[in-house]
PDB file of C-alpha atoms in Angstrom:
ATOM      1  CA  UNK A   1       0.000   0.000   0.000  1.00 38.00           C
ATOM      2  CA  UNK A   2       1.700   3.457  -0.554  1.00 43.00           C
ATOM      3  CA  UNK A   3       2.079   5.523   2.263  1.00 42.00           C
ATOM      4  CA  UNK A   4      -0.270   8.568   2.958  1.00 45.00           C
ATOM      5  CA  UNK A   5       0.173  12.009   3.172  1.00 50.00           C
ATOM      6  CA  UNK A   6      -2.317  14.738   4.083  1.00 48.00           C
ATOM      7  CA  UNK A   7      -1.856  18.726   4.874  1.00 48.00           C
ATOM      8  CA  UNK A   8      -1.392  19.677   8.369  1.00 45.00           C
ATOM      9  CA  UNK A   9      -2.201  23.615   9.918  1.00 43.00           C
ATOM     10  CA  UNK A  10       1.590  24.852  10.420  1.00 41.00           C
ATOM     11  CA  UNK A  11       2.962  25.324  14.613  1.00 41.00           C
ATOM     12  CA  UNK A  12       2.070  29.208  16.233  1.00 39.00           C
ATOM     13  CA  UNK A  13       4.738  30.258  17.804  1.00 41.00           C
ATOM     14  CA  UNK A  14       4.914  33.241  20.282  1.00 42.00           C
ATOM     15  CA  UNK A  15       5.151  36.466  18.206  1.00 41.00           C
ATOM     16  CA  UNK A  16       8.005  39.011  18.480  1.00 43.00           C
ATOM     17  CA  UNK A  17       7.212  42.548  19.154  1.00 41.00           C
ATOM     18  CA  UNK A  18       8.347  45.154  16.941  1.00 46.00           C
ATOM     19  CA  UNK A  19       9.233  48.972  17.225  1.00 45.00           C
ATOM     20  CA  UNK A  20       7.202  51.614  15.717  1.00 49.00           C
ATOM     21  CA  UNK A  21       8.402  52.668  12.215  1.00 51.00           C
ATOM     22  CA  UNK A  22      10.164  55.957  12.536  1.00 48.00           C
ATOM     23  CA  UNK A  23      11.677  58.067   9.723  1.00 47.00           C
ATOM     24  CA  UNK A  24      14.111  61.498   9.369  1.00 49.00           C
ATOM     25  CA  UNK A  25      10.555  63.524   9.294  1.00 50.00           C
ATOM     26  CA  UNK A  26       8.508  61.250  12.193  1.00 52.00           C
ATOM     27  CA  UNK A  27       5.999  58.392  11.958  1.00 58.00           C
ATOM     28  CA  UNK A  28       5.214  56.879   8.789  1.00 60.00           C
ATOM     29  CA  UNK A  29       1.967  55.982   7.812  1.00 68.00           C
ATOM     30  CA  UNK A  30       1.995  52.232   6.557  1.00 81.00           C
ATOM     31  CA  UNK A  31       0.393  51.052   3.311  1.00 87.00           C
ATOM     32  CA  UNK A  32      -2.441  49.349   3.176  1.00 91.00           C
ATOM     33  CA  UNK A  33      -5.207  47.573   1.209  1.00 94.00           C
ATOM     34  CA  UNK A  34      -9.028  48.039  -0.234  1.00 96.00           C
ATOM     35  CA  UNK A  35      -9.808  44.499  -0.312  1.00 96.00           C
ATOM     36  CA  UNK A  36     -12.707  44.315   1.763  1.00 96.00           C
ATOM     37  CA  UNK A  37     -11.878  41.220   4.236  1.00 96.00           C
ATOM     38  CA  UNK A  38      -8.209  42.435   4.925  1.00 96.00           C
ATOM     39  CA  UNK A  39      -9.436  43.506   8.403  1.00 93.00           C
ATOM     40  CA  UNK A  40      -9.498  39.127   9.166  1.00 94.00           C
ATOM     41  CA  UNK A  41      -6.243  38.668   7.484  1.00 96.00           C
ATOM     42  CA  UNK A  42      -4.588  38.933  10.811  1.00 94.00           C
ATOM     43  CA  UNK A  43      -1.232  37.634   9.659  1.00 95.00           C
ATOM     44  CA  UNK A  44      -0.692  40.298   7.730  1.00 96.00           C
ATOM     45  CA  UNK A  45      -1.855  42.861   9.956  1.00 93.00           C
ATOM     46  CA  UNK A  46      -2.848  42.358  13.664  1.00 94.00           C
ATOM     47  CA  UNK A  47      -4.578  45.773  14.812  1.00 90.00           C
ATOM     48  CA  UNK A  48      -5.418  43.781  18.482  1.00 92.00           C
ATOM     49  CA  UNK A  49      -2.156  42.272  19.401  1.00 92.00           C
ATOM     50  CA  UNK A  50       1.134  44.682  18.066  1.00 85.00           C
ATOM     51  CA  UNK A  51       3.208  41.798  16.651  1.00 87.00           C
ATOM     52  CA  UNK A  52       1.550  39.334  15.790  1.00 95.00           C
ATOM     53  CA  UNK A  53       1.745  39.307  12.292  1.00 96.00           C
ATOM     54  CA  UNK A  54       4.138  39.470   9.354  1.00 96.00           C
ATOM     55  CA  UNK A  55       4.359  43.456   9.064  1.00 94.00           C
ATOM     56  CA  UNK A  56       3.135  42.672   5.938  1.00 96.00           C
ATOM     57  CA  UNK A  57       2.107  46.379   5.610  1.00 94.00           C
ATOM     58  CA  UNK A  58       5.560  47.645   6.401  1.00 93.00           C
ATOM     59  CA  UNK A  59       6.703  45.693   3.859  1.00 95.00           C
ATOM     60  CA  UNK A  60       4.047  46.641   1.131  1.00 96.00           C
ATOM     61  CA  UNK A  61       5.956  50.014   1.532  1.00 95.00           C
ATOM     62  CA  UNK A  62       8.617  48.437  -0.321  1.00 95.00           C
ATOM     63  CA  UNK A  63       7.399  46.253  -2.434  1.00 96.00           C
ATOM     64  CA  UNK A  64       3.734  44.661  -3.217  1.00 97.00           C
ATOM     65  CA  UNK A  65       5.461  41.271  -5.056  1.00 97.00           C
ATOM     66  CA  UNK A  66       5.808  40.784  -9.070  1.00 97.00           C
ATOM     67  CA  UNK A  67       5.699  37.712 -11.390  1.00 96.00           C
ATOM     68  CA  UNK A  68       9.883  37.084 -12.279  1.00 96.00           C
ATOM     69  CA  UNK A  69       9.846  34.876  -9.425  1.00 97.00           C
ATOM     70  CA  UNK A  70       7.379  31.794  -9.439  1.00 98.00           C
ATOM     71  CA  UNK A  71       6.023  30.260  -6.958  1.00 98.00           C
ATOM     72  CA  UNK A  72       4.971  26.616  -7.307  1.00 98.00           C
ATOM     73  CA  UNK A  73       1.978  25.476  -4.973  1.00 98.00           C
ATOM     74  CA  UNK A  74       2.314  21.332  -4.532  1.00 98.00           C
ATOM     75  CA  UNK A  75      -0.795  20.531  -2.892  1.00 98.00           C
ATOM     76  CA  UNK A  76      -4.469  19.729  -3.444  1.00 98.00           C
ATOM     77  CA  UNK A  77      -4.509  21.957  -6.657  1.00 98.00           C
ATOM     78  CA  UNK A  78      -5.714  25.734  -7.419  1.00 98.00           C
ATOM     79  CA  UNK A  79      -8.279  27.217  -8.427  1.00 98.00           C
ATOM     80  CA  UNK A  80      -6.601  29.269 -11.601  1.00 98.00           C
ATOM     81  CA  UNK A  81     -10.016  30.582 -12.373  1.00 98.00           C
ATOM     82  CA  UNK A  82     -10.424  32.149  -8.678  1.00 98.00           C
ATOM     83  CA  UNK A  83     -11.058  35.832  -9.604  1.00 97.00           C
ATOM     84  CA  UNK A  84      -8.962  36.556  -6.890  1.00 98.00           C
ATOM     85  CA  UNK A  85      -6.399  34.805  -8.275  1.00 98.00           C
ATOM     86  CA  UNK A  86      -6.581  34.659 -12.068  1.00 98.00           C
ATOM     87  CA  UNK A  87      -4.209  37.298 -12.583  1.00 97.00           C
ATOM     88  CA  UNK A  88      -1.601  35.668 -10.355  1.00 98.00           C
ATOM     89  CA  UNK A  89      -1.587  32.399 -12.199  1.00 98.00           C
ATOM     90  CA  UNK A  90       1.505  31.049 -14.086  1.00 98.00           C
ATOM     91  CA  UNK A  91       0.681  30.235 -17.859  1.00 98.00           C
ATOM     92  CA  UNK A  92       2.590  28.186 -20.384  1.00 98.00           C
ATOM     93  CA  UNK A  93       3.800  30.453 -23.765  1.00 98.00           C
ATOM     94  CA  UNK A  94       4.092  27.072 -25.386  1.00 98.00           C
ATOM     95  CA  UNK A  95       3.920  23.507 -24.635  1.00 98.00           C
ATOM     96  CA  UNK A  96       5.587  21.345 -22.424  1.00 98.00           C
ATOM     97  CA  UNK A  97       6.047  18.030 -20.897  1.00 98.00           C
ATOM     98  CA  UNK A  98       6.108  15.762 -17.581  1.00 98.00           C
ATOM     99  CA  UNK A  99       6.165  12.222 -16.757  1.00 97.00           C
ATOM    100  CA  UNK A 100       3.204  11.171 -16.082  1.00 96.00           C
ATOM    101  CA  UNK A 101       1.967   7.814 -13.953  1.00 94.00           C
ATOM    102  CA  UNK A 102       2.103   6.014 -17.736  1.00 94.00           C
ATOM    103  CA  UNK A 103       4.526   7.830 -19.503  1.00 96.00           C
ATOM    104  CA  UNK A 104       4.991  11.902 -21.156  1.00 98.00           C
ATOM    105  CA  UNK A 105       2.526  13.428 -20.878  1.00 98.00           C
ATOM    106  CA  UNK A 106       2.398  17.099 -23.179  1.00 98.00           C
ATOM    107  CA  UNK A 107       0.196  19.849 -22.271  1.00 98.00           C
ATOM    108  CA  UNK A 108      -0.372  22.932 -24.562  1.00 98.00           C
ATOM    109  CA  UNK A 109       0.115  26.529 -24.665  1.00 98.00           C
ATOM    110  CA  UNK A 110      -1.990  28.003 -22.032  1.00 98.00           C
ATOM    111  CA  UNK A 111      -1.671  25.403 -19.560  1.00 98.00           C
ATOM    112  CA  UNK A 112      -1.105  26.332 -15.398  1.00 98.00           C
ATOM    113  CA  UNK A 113       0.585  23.193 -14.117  1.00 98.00           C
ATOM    114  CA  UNK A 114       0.140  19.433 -13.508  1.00 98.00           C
ATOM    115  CA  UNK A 115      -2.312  17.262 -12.031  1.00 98.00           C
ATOM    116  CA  UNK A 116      -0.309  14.246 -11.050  1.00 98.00           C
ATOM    117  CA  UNK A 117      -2.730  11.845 -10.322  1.00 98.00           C
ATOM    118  CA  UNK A 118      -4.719  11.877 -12.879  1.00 98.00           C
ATOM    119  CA  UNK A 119      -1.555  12.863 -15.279  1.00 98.00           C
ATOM    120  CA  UNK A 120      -3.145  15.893 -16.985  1.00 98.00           C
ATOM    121  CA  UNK A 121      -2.549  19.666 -17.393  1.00 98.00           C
ATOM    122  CA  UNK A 122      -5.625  20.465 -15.397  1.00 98.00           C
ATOM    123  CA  UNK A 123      -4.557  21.340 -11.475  1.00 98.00           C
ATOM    124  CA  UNK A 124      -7.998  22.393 -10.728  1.00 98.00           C
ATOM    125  CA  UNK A 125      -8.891  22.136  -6.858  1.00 98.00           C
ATOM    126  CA  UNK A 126     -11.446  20.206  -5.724  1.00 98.00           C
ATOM    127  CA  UNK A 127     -10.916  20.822  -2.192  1.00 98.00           C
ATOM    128  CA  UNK A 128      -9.571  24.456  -1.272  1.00 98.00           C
ATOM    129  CA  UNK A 129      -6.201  23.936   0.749  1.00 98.00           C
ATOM    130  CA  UNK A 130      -4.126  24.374  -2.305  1.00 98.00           C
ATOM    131  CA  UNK A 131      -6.249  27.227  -2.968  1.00 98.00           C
ATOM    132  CA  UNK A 132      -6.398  28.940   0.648  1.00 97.00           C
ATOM    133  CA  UNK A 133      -2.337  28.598   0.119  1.00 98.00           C
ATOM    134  CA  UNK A 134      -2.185  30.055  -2.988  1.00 98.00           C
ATOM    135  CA  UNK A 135      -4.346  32.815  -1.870  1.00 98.00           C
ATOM    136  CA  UNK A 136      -1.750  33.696   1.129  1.00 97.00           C
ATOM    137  CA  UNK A 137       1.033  33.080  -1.377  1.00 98.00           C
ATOM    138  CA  UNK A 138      -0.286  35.617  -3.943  1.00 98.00           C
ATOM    139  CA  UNK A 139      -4.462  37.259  -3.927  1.00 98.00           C
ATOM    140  CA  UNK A 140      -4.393  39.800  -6.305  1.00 97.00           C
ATOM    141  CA  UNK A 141      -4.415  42.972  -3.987  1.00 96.00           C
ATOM    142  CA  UNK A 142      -5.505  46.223  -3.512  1.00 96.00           C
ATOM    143  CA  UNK A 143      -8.470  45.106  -6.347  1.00 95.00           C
ATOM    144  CA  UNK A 144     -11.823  46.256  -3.791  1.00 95.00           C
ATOM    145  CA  UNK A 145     -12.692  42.200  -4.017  1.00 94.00           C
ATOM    146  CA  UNK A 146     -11.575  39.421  -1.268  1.00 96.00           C
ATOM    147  CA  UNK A 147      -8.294  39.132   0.457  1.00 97.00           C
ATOM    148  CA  UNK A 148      -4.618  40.543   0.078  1.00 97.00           C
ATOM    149  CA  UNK A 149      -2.019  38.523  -0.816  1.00 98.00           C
ATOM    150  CA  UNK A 150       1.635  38.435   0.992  1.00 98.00           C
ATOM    151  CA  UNK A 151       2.283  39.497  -2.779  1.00 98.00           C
ATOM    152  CA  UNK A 152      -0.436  41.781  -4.843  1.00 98.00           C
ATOM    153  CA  UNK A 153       1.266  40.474  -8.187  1.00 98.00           C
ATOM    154  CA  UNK A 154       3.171  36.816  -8.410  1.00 98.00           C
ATOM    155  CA  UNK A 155       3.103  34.368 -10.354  1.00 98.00           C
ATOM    156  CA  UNK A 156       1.632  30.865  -8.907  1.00 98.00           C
ATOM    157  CA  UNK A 157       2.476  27.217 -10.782  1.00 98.00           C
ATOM    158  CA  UNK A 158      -0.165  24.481  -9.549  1.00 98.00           C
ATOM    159  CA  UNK A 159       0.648  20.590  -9.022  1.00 98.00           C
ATOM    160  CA  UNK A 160      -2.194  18.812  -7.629  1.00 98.00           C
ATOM    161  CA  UNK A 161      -1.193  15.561  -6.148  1.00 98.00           C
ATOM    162  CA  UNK A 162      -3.439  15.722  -3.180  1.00 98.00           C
ATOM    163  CA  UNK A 163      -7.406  14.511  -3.686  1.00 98.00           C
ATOM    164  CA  UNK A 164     -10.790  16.124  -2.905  1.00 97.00           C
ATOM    165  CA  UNK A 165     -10.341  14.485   1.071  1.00 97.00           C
ATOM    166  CA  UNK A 166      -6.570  15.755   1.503  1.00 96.00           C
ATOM    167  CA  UNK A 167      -4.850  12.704   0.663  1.00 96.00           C
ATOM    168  CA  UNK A 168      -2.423  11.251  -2.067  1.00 96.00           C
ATOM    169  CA  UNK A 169       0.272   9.103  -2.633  1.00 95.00           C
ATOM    170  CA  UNK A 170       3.746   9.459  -2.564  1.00 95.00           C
ATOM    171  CA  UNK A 171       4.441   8.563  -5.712  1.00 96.00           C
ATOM    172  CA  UNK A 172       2.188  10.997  -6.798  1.00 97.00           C
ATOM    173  CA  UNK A 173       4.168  13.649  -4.631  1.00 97.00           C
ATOM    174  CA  UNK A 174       6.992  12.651  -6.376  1.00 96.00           C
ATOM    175  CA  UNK A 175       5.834  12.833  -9.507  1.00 97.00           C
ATOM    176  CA  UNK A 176       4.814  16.593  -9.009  1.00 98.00           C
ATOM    177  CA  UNK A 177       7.938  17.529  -7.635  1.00 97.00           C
ATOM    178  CA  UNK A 178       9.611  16.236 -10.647  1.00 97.00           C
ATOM    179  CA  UNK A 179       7.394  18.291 -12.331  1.00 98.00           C
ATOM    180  CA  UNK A 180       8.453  21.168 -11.528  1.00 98.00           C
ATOM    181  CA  UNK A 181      11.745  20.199 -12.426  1.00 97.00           C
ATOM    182  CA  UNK A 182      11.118  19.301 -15.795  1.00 98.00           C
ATOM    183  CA  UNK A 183       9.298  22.605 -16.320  1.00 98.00           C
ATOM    184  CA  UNK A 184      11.603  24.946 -14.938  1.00 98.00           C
ATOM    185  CA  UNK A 185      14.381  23.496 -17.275  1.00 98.00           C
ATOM    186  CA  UNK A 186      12.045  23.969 -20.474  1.00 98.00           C
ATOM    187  CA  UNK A 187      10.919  27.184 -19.586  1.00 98.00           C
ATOM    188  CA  UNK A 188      14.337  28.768 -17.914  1.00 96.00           C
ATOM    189  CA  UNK A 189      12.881  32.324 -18.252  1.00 95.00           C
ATOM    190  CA  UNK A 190       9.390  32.036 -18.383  1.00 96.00           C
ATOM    191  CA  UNK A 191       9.226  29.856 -15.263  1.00 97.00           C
ATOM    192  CA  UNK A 192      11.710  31.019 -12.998  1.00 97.00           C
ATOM    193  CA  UNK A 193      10.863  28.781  -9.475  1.00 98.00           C
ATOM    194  CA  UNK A 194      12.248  29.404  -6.831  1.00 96.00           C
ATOM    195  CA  UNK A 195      10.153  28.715  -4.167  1.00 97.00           C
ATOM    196  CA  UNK A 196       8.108  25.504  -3.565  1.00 97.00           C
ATOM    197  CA  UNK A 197       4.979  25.426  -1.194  1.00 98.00           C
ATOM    198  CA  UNK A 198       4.477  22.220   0.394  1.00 96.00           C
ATOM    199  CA  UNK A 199       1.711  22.259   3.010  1.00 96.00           C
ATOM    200  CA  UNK A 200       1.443  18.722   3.784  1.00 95.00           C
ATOM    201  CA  UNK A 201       2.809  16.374   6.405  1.00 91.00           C
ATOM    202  CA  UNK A 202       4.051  12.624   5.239  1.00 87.00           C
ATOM    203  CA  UNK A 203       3.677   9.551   7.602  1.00 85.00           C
ATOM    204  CA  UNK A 204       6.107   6.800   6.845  1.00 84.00           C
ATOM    205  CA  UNK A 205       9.856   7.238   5.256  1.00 86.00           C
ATOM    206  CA  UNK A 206      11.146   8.064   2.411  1.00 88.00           C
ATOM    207  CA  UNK A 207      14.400   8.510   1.248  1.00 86.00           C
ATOM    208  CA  UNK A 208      13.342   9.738  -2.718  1.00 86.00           C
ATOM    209  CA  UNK A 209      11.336  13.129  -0.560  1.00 84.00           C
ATOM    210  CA  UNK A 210      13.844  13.599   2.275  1.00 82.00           C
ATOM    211  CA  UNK A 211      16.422  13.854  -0.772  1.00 73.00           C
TER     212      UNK A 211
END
């Protein structure tokens, strides 16, 4: 039987406080967001307890994100037709290939990722984890509709490999990491990865994911 693997909510630990931002002229006001359920995104800003967040605001001062970087989202898929997150999406300016569970598989032009368990081009979500992650990753913000991302503007690469109840295979796993492999290598511009989300917890071992 292969072993299982299902998404797990990540540890809280005890928050840091920070200082008050100060510049040459006095306090700076930080930048903020119109989305209209920011106010419950307490991550990024925590108006009841000073420090418990990211300072994602302070940082938004700096920078709101962009799409050079991408960010590919291993999990139970993404909803790449999410209005929140459309715009965020990655999308293929040609065709390219993976291995799927019987062979290469190619998807065309236009395609957002992998679905490695059904070994198709179609990542859609069918249960919202890989979603809710890509939303934290990357909402389009500042837009008057849902949430704010950590980043207004990224780009986001979906691999489903997790099913509709949370749970997949490890082959499967495997097979979605190595698809992000194969695509950054065909696409060494346009798909520029450099950051993996993996929201998931694995019982059993394996030395093919520890390596």
């Amino acid at each position: 039987m292969p072993s299982a693997l299902a998404w797990k909510p990540a540890m809280v630990t005890k928050p840091k406080r920070r200082a008050p931002r100060v510049t040459k002229c006095g306090f700076q006001v930080e930048k903020t967001t119109n989305d209209p359920m920011f106010g419950q995104q307490w991550g990024l800003k925590n108006t009841t307890l000073v420090g418990a967040d990211i300072a994602a605001t302070a940082a938004w001062d700096y920078a709101t994100g962009g799409r050079k970087t991408v960010v590919a989202v291993i999990d139970t898929g993404v909803d790449y037709t999410h209005p929140d997150l459309a715009a965020n999406i990655w999308s293929a300016p040609r065709s390219y290939t993976f291995n799927g569970a019987s062979g290469t598989v190619t998807c065309p032009a236009g395609s957002h990722g992998v679905n490695a368990i059904a070994s198709t081009c179609t990542p859609m979500d069918d249960n919202g984890h890989g979603t809710h992650c890509a939303g934290i990753i990357g909402a389009n913000g500042d837009n008057t509709s849902g949430v704010a991302g950590v980043n207004w503007t990224a780009s986001i690469l979906p691999l489903k490999f997790l099913s509709n109840n949370g749970s997949g295979n490890l082959s499967d796993a495997l097979r979605a990491m190595d698809a992000v492999v194969q695509i950054k290598k065909q696409f060494p511009a346009e798909a520029n990865i450099r950051v993996v989300s993996a929201s998931w917890g694995f019982v059993g071992n394996s030395q093919a994911l520890d390596t």
